[in-house]
Structure formats: C-alpha cells, structure tokens
Amino acid sequence: MPATIVASGDYTLEIDTGDLVRSFTLDDSTKGVLDNPNFVLDGVTGFADVTENVTFISVARGRENTSDVFPAGIMTFRLDDTAAGGVFNPFANQGPYYDPTNDEPGLAPNRLVNFYRENELLFTGRIIDYNYDFGLAGDDSVSVTVADDFFRFAQTTTDEVHIDQELSGARVETVLDLATVDYPTGAARDIATGTVELAGHSGGGGGGHEADLAVGDNVLDYLRQVQEAEQGRLFISRDGVFTFQNRIGATLSSPIATFTDDGTGYPYRGVVIDFESDKIVNLVFVTTINGESGTAQDAASQAKYFVQARAALNTLLNTDADAQDLADYLLAPEPEPTFNAVSVAFADLTDGQRDTLAAADIGDTIAISKTFVNGETVTTLTQELAIEGIRHELTVRAGHALTFYTSPTTIVYELLLDDATYGTLDGSNVLG
C-alpha cells in the first residue's frame, strides 16, 4: 500500500515479481467464466508493493546542458531487508517473492519497476542491478538500480536495412519498427514529425548508401545521430513513453510554474546561474554523410573570446543547405547569464504545487525569478526556461527534494487583439 512521506505525499514503489495473477483457469467456477473481466487468458503481471521497506529513492532523468546527449533515465533505491524479515534475499527460496516453478527469485534483474506519487508515475523501468548487502550487525539491505528503455536500446543492434530519404521523425519510427527493436506502437510513442530531412539510400549527393543500417549497428547510437541532426529532444518520459521532439526553437509563453523568492510563486531553496565561457561557440563545422558541408562563424566573438569551435561531422543530414542551417543554429557567439537549475523541497510547497511539479516533464516551460541588490536599487530578474533534466531525491526523514535543470528558450506570446503590448504584430507576438 502507498506510504506517506512527511510533507510530500503518498508514494508507491512496486516491482514485477514475474508471476501472472488473475489468469483464466479452465473448470474453475470463478476464474473459468468466459468474458470475465477480472480473470483473463494471459493473466496480469503481478507486482510486489515494497514501499514500506524503502529507505531512499533517487531518480535522474534527462540532461543538464543542451550540448549533452540524453542518457538513460536511472532510478536507484534501497530496501531494508532486516525490517522486511529477509524477503528480499535472492537465496530465500521460501520467501513470498520467490518463483518455485522456475526456481528463481521474483525480484531479479530485468523486472519492471514502477514508482508513483499519488496516481502519477514518476519513473518506470527495469532492474539492471540488484546488490544485496549482508550487514555484519544484522542490518541487511539491498540496493537496486533501474533504467528506462534507453538502456535496452544501448544493448540492441540493428538489421541490415536500406533507409529511404525521410524526415527525422519518420527515421525514428523506422528504427523503432525494426525486427530487432520491435518497440510498442500507439501510446508508447510520442514522435514529432521533425524539421529536417535525413539522407537515405535514395538521397542526393553521394547516393546516400552510407545512411543504410548495417548488421550490428547500435540502436541507441543511431537514434542519437538522428537527434544530433534534428537538435530536438530524445528521451523516455516519466511514464515510459518514447519521446522525440522537434528542433528546439521559439516557445509559446506558458510556464507550468513560476519559482520566486518573494513569496508570490513556487518557493525554491536554490538556484544556479550559468555564465561560462565553454558555452561560447563562434565557429561551427557541419558535414553530411553525402559529403556536403556548412560553416558558420562570428569574427567579432573570435576576436574577443578566441576561437571556440564545435564540429558536427558525418551527420545524417541530406544537403549542404541543411548543413548550413544546422551550423547557423549551433552558433552562440556571446555568453548570456541564465538560470541553469532550480531546487525545491516539497515540504515548502502547497498540495497543488506538489501535484504540478510531480507531473512536470522534460520540454515543459517554467519561469524562475530572482531578486537581488543592483547598486542602490533592488532588481527582480525573471526568465522563462525549458526543462532539460529532472532529479528526485526522497528519504523517509527529509522528504522529497526536486531539481530541474533548464535551458534558455526563445519566448513568444499569443497575439491579443486591441492589447497595447500583445496586440502588436512583431516577431514576439504570434497567433496561438
């Protein structure tokens, strides 16, 4: 059953035991009734609710900077097996989670794990590490590491496939549909169309044969090549949906939460300002697999900050125009101070605020406001930013702490007729 964490909410951590429950059973007066919605032919996966024995949970999803690739989402948690009576010991073949039919532990690698706050999934994935610690003082515990489907992609290779010239979103679908991948369709995918066309077997330039998939190509590496060409986002959502988003551009102003230090919004405990020289890019080289290329540079920035280059070589882009567009997109000649991260404690929030932040995901927009002394005056700076990464930390004593890692975004506003500010036709006011 759910466990209440002080000033945070009700949480549930459940692990697939490998058992099938509620299975249709012939000649059973209850389980053998046709069209019975409770007992189905293939059964339903049985889950063990282990929440009451959890002492620590950490979830890390997404990235901290837009120059980083999206890694697999990872959750780690620790179970107190002494308090649980030894039921998590993989050698305890008399325990409630042991599978006597197959003579194997129920709580084992590759089992599905779901982590909920109230009714919202915060993470879903599969166990990749199950580390049992027999304490000398009798304080036995088990540390479990869980990864989302990116870990699966990293272990999967492709077939030999001729790839046609297509938009980046279609290319992602092509990869997910491969026989070696066979990723679920429908609600399990949220794939944007994409904004760039990728080279293929029928593409231009050198014929595009290099775009074909070969036997043994790593699936995650190839998907990251698609993301590099698109410069969107590629991740598994908090509820397990494979998500591919278009190239990051202008965002309609609609923050899901505004974090402030003056008591008017969501209170925060810490904010990080990013103002580093390594964010400067004043020379960009982009090449395609067809031998096309694009270059962008800013001479004034090079004179001021020296040459700081970024190269995207052998991308899946199709033409020199696409390569040039990407080079121009990656150019960042002047550093700009931005709020890079904000940390909050659920103990400081209202119930409604907790619900909103628990449901937040990568790609959502938030606003961060900071008040500071500026000479003889007090200034308030507010920035609207995109969420790039999310970190949860939960302990029984300290409660739930949450950190959002962010990136700057170009904000536009919905055009409002007869409004003195938002009714003006310009680059910042757009039709919603």
PDB file of C-alpha atoms in Angstrom, residues 13-183:
ATOM      1  CA  LEU A  13       7.123   1.571  -5.340  1.00  0.00           C
ATOM      2  CA  GLU A  14       6.215  -1.730  -6.966  1.00  0.00           C
ATOM      3  CA  ILE A  15       8.301  -4.474  -8.568  1.00  0.00           C
ATOM      4  CA  ASP A  16       7.189  -7.075 -11.089  1.00  0.00           C
ATOM      5  CA  THR A  17       7.642 -10.475  -9.436  1.00  0.00           C
ATOM      6  CA  GLY A  18       7.366 -12.454 -12.671  1.00  0.00           C
ATOM      7  CA  ASP A  19       4.164 -14.134 -11.520  1.00  0.00           C
ATOM      8  CA  LEU A  20       0.973 -13.955 -13.541  1.00  0.00           C
ATOM      9  CA  VAL A  21      -2.119 -13.313 -11.474  1.00  0.00           C
ATOM     10  CA  ARG A  22      -5.822 -13.216 -12.344  1.00  0.00           C
ATOM     11  CA  SER A  23      -5.322 -15.889 -15.020  1.00  0.00           C
ATOM     12  CA  PHE A  24      -8.217 -17.654 -16.741  1.00  0.00           C
ATOM     13  CA  THR A  25      -8.489 -21.193 -15.337  1.00  0.00           C
ATOM     14  CA  LEU A  26     -10.499 -23.951 -17.000  1.00  0.00           C
ATOM     15  CA  ASP A  27     -13.211 -25.673 -14.960  1.00  0.00           C
ATOM     16  CA  ASP A  28     -12.962 -23.065 -12.194  1.00  0.00           C
ATOM     17  CA  SER A  29     -16.376 -21.662 -11.206  1.00  0.00           C
ATOM     18  CA  THR A  30     -14.964 -18.152 -10.843  1.00  0.00           C
ATOM     19  CA  LYS A  31     -11.748 -17.989 -12.865  1.00  0.00           C
ATOM     20  CA  GLY A  32     -13.104 -20.099 -15.713  1.00  0.00           C
ATOM     21  CA  VAL A  33     -16.086 -17.947 -16.657  1.00  0.00           C
ATOM     22  CA  LEU A  34     -15.883 -16.672 -20.252  1.00  0.00           C
ATOM     23  CA  ASP A  35     -15.768 -12.885 -20.753  1.00  0.00           C
ATOM     24  CA  ASN A  36     -14.830 -12.413 -17.113  1.00  0.00           C
ATOM     25  CA  PRO A  37     -13.026  -9.024 -16.939  1.00  0.00           C
ATOM     26  CA  ASN A  38     -11.147  -9.993 -13.770  1.00  0.00           C
ATOM     27  CA  PHE A  39      -9.566 -13.260 -14.965  1.00  0.00           C
ATOM     28  CA  VAL A  40      -8.049 -13.012 -18.436  1.00  0.00           C
ATOM     29  CA  LEU A  41      -6.438 -15.579 -20.723  1.00  0.00           C
ATOM     30  CA  ASP A  42      -2.823 -14.405 -20.430  1.00  0.00           C
ATOM     31  CA  GLY A  43      -3.122 -13.240 -16.837  1.00  0.00           C
ATOM     32  CA  VAL A  44      -1.904  -9.932 -15.449  1.00  0.00           C
ATOM     33  CA  THR A  45       1.615  -9.194 -14.268  1.00  0.00           C
ATOM     34  CA  GLY A  46       1.888  -9.492 -10.511  1.00  0.00           C
ATOM     35  CA  PHE A  47       3.616  -6.650  -8.665  1.00  0.00           C
ATOM     36  CA  ALA A  48       5.035  -6.598  -5.160  1.00  0.00           C
ATOM     37  CA  ASP A  49       4.443  -3.343  -3.282  1.00  0.00           C
ATOM     38  CA  VAL A  50       7.739  -2.775  -1.424  1.00  0.00           C
ATOM     39  CA  THR A  51       7.139   0.847  -0.426  1.00  0.00           C
ATOM     40  CA  GLU A  52       7.099   0.363   3.342  1.00  0.00           C
ATOM     41  CA  ASN A  53      10.633  -1.047   3.308  1.00  0.00           C
ATOM     42  CA  VAL A  54      12.221   1.687   1.196  1.00  0.00           C
ATOM     43  CA  THR A  55      14.737   3.970   2.915  1.00  0.00           C
ATOM     44  CA  PHE A  56      15.980   6.017  -0.044  1.00  0.00           C
ATOM     45  CA  ILE A  57      14.973   6.731  -3.651  1.00  0.00           C
ATOM     46  CA  SER A  58      16.815   8.753  -6.296  1.00  0.00           C
ATOM     47  CA  VAL A  59      15.649   9.424  -9.872  1.00  0.00           C
ATOM     48  CA  ALA A  60      17.773  11.091 -12.556  1.00  0.00           C
ATOM     49  CA  ARG A  61      16.290  11.783 -15.983  1.00  0.00           C
ATOM     50  CA  GLY A  62      17.315  13.995 -18.883  1.00  0.00           C
ATOM     51  CA  ARG A  63      20.409  16.176 -19.232  1.00  0.00           C
ATOM     52  CA  GLU A  64      21.950  19.193 -17.518  1.00  0.00           C
ATOM     53  CA  ASN A  65      23.061  21.053 -20.667  1.00  0.00           C
ATOM     54  CA  THR A  66      21.773  21.158 -24.234  1.00  0.00           C
ATOM     55  CA  SER A  67      25.214  20.124 -25.505  1.00  0.00           C
ATOM     56  CA  ASP A  68      24.874  16.804 -23.650  1.00  0.00           C
ATOM     57  CA  VAL A  69      23.236  13.696 -25.084  1.00  0.00           C
ATOM     58  CA  PHE A  70      20.187  12.324 -23.320  1.00  0.00           C
ATOM     59  CA  PRO A  71      21.349   9.359 -21.211  1.00  0.00           C
ATOM     60  CA  ALA A  72      19.194   6.540 -19.941  1.00  0.00           C
ATOM     61  CA  GLY A  73      16.955   7.568 -17.071  1.00  0.00           C
ATOM     62  CA  ILE A  74      18.133   5.927 -13.845  1.00  0.00           C
ATOM     63  CA  MET A  75      16.397   5.232 -10.545  1.00  0.00           C
ATOM     64  CA  THR A  76      18.166   3.821  -7.505  1.00  0.00           C
ATOM     65  CA  PHE A  77      16.542   2.756  -4.259  1.00  0.00           C
ATOM     66  CA  ARG A  78      17.479   0.927  -1.092  1.00  0.00           C
ATOM     67  CA  LEU A  79      15.376  -1.619   0.787  1.00  0.00           C
ATOM     68  CA  ASP A  80      15.753  -2.525   4.470  1.00  0.00           C
ATOM     69  CA  ASP A  81      15.618  -6.314   4.365  1.00  0.00           C
ATOM     70  CA  THR A  82      16.084  -6.734   8.106  1.00  0.00           C
ATOM     71  CA  ALA A  83      12.875  -4.838   8.745  1.00  0.00           C
ATOM     72  CA  ALA A  84      11.196  -6.828   5.945  1.00  0.00           C
ATOM     73  CA  GLY A  85      12.145 -10.153   7.521  1.00  0.00           C
ATOM     74  CA  GLY A  86      14.576 -11.259   4.808  1.00  0.00           C
ATOM     75  CA  VAL A  87      12.023 -11.445   1.983  1.00  0.00           C
ATOM     76  CA  PHE A  88      14.325  -9.636  -0.490  1.00  0.00           C
ATOM     77  CA  ASN A  89      17.196 -12.109  -0.125  1.00  0.00           C
ATOM     78  CA  PRO A  90      17.601 -13.793  -3.555  1.00  0.00           C
ATOM     79  CA  PHE A  91      18.563 -17.057  -1.815  1.00  0.00           C
ATOM     80  CA  ALA A  92      15.424 -17.115   0.335  1.00  0.00           C
ATOM     81  CA  ASN A  93      13.520 -19.725  -1.671  1.00  0.00           C
ATOM     82  CA  GLN A  94      10.752 -19.838   0.926  1.00  0.00           C
ATOM     83  CA  GLY A  95      10.055 -16.106   0.612  1.00  0.00           C
ATOM     84  CA  PRO A  96       6.836 -14.661  -0.804  1.00  0.00           C
ATOM     85  CA  TYR A  97       8.549 -13.341  -3.951  1.00  0.00           C
ATOM     86  CA  TYR A  98      10.430 -16.499  -4.900  1.00  0.00           C
ATOM     87  CA  ASP A  99       9.241 -18.278  -8.074  1.00  0.00           C
ATOM     88  CA  PRO A 100       9.340 -22.017  -7.243  1.00  0.00           C
ATOM     89  CA  THR A 101       8.122 -23.016 -10.709  1.00  0.00           C
ATOM     90  CA  ASN A 102      11.244 -21.624 -12.387  1.00  0.00           C
ATOM     91  CA  ASP A 103      13.415 -21.813  -9.242  1.00  0.00           C
ATOM     92  CA  GLU A 104      14.431 -18.147  -9.395  1.00  0.00           C
ATOM     93  CA  PRO A 105      13.961 -15.010  -7.309  1.00  0.00           C
ATOM     94  CA  GLY A 106      10.931 -12.915  -8.144  1.00  0.00           C
ATOM     95  CA  LEU A 107      12.749  -9.642  -7.507  1.00  0.00           C
ATOM     96  CA  ALA A 108      15.515 -10.024 -10.042  1.00  0.00           C
ATOM     97  CA  PRO A 109      17.257  -8.231 -12.937  1.00  0.00           C
ATOM     98  CA  ASN A 110      15.063  -7.118 -15.854  1.00  0.00           C
ATOM     99  CA  ARG A 111      11.939  -6.994 -13.693  1.00  0.00           C
ATOM    100  CA  LEU A 112       9.707  -3.971 -14.319  1.00  0.00           C
ATOM    101  CA  VAL A 113       9.595  -1.298 -11.598  1.00  0.00           C
ATOM    102  CA  ASN A 114       7.016   1.488 -11.242  1.00  0.00           C
ATOM    103  CA  PHE A 115       7.356   4.459  -8.913  1.00  0.00           C
ATOM    104  CA  TYR A 116       4.285   6.612  -8.237  1.00  0.00           C
ATOM    105  CA  ARG A 117       3.447   9.767  -6.339  1.00  0.00           C
ATOM    106  CA  GLU A 118      -0.296   9.683  -5.710  1.00  0.00           C
ATOM    107  CA  ASN A 119      -1.508   8.440  -9.140  1.00  0.00           C
ATOM    108  CA  GLU A 120       1.302   9.978 -11.190  1.00  0.00           C
ATOM    109  CA  LEU A 121       4.132   7.806 -12.488  1.00  0.00           C
ATOM    110  CA  LEU A 122       7.456   9.451 -11.669  1.00  0.00           C
ATOM    111  CA  PHE A 123       9.526   6.661 -13.213  1.00  0.00           C
ATOM    112  CA  THR A 124       9.175   3.288 -14.898  1.00  0.00           C
ATOM    113  CA  GLY A 125      11.962   0.994 -15.996  1.00  0.00           C
ATOM    114  CA  ARG A 126      13.653  -2.356 -15.495  1.00  0.00           C
ATOM    115  CA  ILE A 127      16.116  -3.580 -12.872  1.00  0.00           C
ATOM    116  CA  ILE A 128      19.690  -3.655 -14.158  1.00  0.00           C
ATOM    117  CA  ASP A 129      21.485  -4.192 -10.833  1.00  0.00           C
ATOM    118  CA  TYR A 130      20.385  -5.924  -7.630  1.00  0.00           C
ATOM    119  CA  ASN A 131      23.110  -5.577  -4.978  1.00  0.00           C
ATOM    120  CA  TYR A 132      22.459  -7.346  -1.664  1.00  0.00           C
ATOM    121  CA  ASP A 133      24.481  -6.330   1.414  1.00  0.00           C
ATOM    122  CA  PHE A 134      24.663  -8.705   4.367  1.00  0.00           C
ATOM    123  CA  GLY A 135      25.464  -6.302   7.226  1.00  0.00           C
ATOM    124  CA  LEU A 136      27.761  -7.574   9.949  1.00  0.00           C
ATOM    125  CA  ALA A 137      25.449  -6.084  12.545  1.00  0.00           C
ATOM    126  CA  GLY A 138      22.450  -7.834  11.007  1.00  0.00           C
ATOM    127  CA  ASP A 139      21.336  -4.751   9.114  1.00  0.00           C
ATOM    128  CA  ASP A 140      20.769  -6.403   5.749  1.00  0.00           C
ATOM    129  CA  SER A 141      19.777  -4.233   2.806  1.00  0.00           C
ATOM    130  CA  VAL A 142      19.524  -4.352  -0.946  1.00  0.00           C
ATOM    131  CA  SER A 143      20.379  -1.535  -3.367  1.00  0.00           C
ATOM    132  CA  VAL A 144      18.545  -1.664  -6.676  1.00  0.00           C
ATOM    133  CA  THR A 145      19.331   0.219  -9.894  1.00  0.00           C
ATOM    134  CA  VAL A 146      16.623   0.633 -12.507  1.00  0.00           C
ATOM    135  CA  ALA A 147      16.984   2.029 -16.061  1.00  0.00           C
ATOM    136  CA  ASP A 148      14.429   3.156 -18.617  1.00  0.00           C
ATOM    137  CA  ASP A 149      14.246   1.780 -22.178  1.00  0.00           C
ATOM    138  CA  PHE A 150      17.341   3.696 -23.324  1.00  0.00           C
ATOM    139  CA  PHE A 151      19.348   1.000 -21.538  1.00  0.00           C
ATOM    140  CA  ARG A 152      17.577  -1.600 -23.673  1.00  0.00           C
ATOM    141  CA  PHE A 153      18.407   0.350 -26.858  1.00  0.00           C
ATOM    142  CA  ALA A 154      22.069   0.505 -25.803  1.00  0.00           C
ATOM    143  CA  GLN A 155      22.103  -3.323 -25.744  1.00  0.00           C
ATOM    144  CA  THR A 156      20.296  -3.741 -29.080  1.00  0.00           C
ATOM    145  CA  THR A 157      21.702  -3.816 -32.610  1.00  0.00           C
ATOM    146  CA  THR A 158      20.084  -3.318 -35.997  1.00  0.00           C
ATOM    147  CA  ASP A 159      19.422  -5.474 -39.018  1.00  0.00           C
ATOM    148  CA  GLU A 160      20.762  -4.630 -42.457  1.00  0.00           C
ATOM    149  CA  VAL A 161      18.191  -2.191 -43.816  1.00  0.00           C
ATOM    150  CA  HIS A 162      18.081   0.155 -46.803  1.00  0.00           C
ATOM    151  CA  ILE A 163      16.986   3.510 -45.439  1.00  0.00           C
ATOM    152  CA  ASP A 164      14.974   5.879 -47.615  1.00  0.00           C
ATOM    153  CA  GLN A 165      15.318   9.632 -47.529  1.00  0.00           C
ATOM    154  CA  GLU A 166      12.812  10.828 -44.896  1.00  0.00           C
ATOM    155  CA  LEU A 167      12.114  13.360 -42.162  1.00  0.00           C
ATOM    156  CA  SER A 168      13.796  12.818 -38.805  1.00  0.00           C
ATOM    157  CA  GLY A 169      10.560  11.767 -37.085  1.00  0.00           C
ATOM    158  CA  ALA A 170       9.909   9.111 -39.733  1.00  0.00           C
ATOM    159  CA  ARG A 171      13.513   7.897 -39.299  1.00  0.00           C
ATOM    160  CA  VAL A 172      12.902   7.364 -35.584  1.00  0.00           C
ATOM    161  CA  GLU A 173       9.763   5.374 -36.404  1.00  0.00           C
ATOM    162  CA  THR A 174      11.757   3.304 -38.918  1.00  0.00           C
ATOM    163  CA  VAL A 175      14.307   2.359 -36.274  1.00  0.00           C
ATOM    164  CA  LEU A 176      11.693   1.548 -33.627  1.00  0.00           C
ATOM    165  CA  ASP A 177       9.871  -0.702 -36.116  1.00  0.00           C
ATOM    166  CA  LEU A 178      12.944  -2.829 -36.877  1.00  0.00           C
ATOM    167  CA  ALA A 179      12.509  -6.510 -36.095  1.00  0.00           C
ATOM    168  CA  THR A 180      15.426  -6.409 -33.649  1.00  0.00           C
ATOM    169  CA  VAL A 181      13.869  -3.449 -31.794  1.00  0.00           C
ATOM    170  CA  ASP A 182      10.119  -4.117 -32.131  1.00  0.00           C
ATOM    171  CA  TYR A 183       9.177  -1.202 -29.888  1.00  0.00           C
TER     172      TYR A 183
END
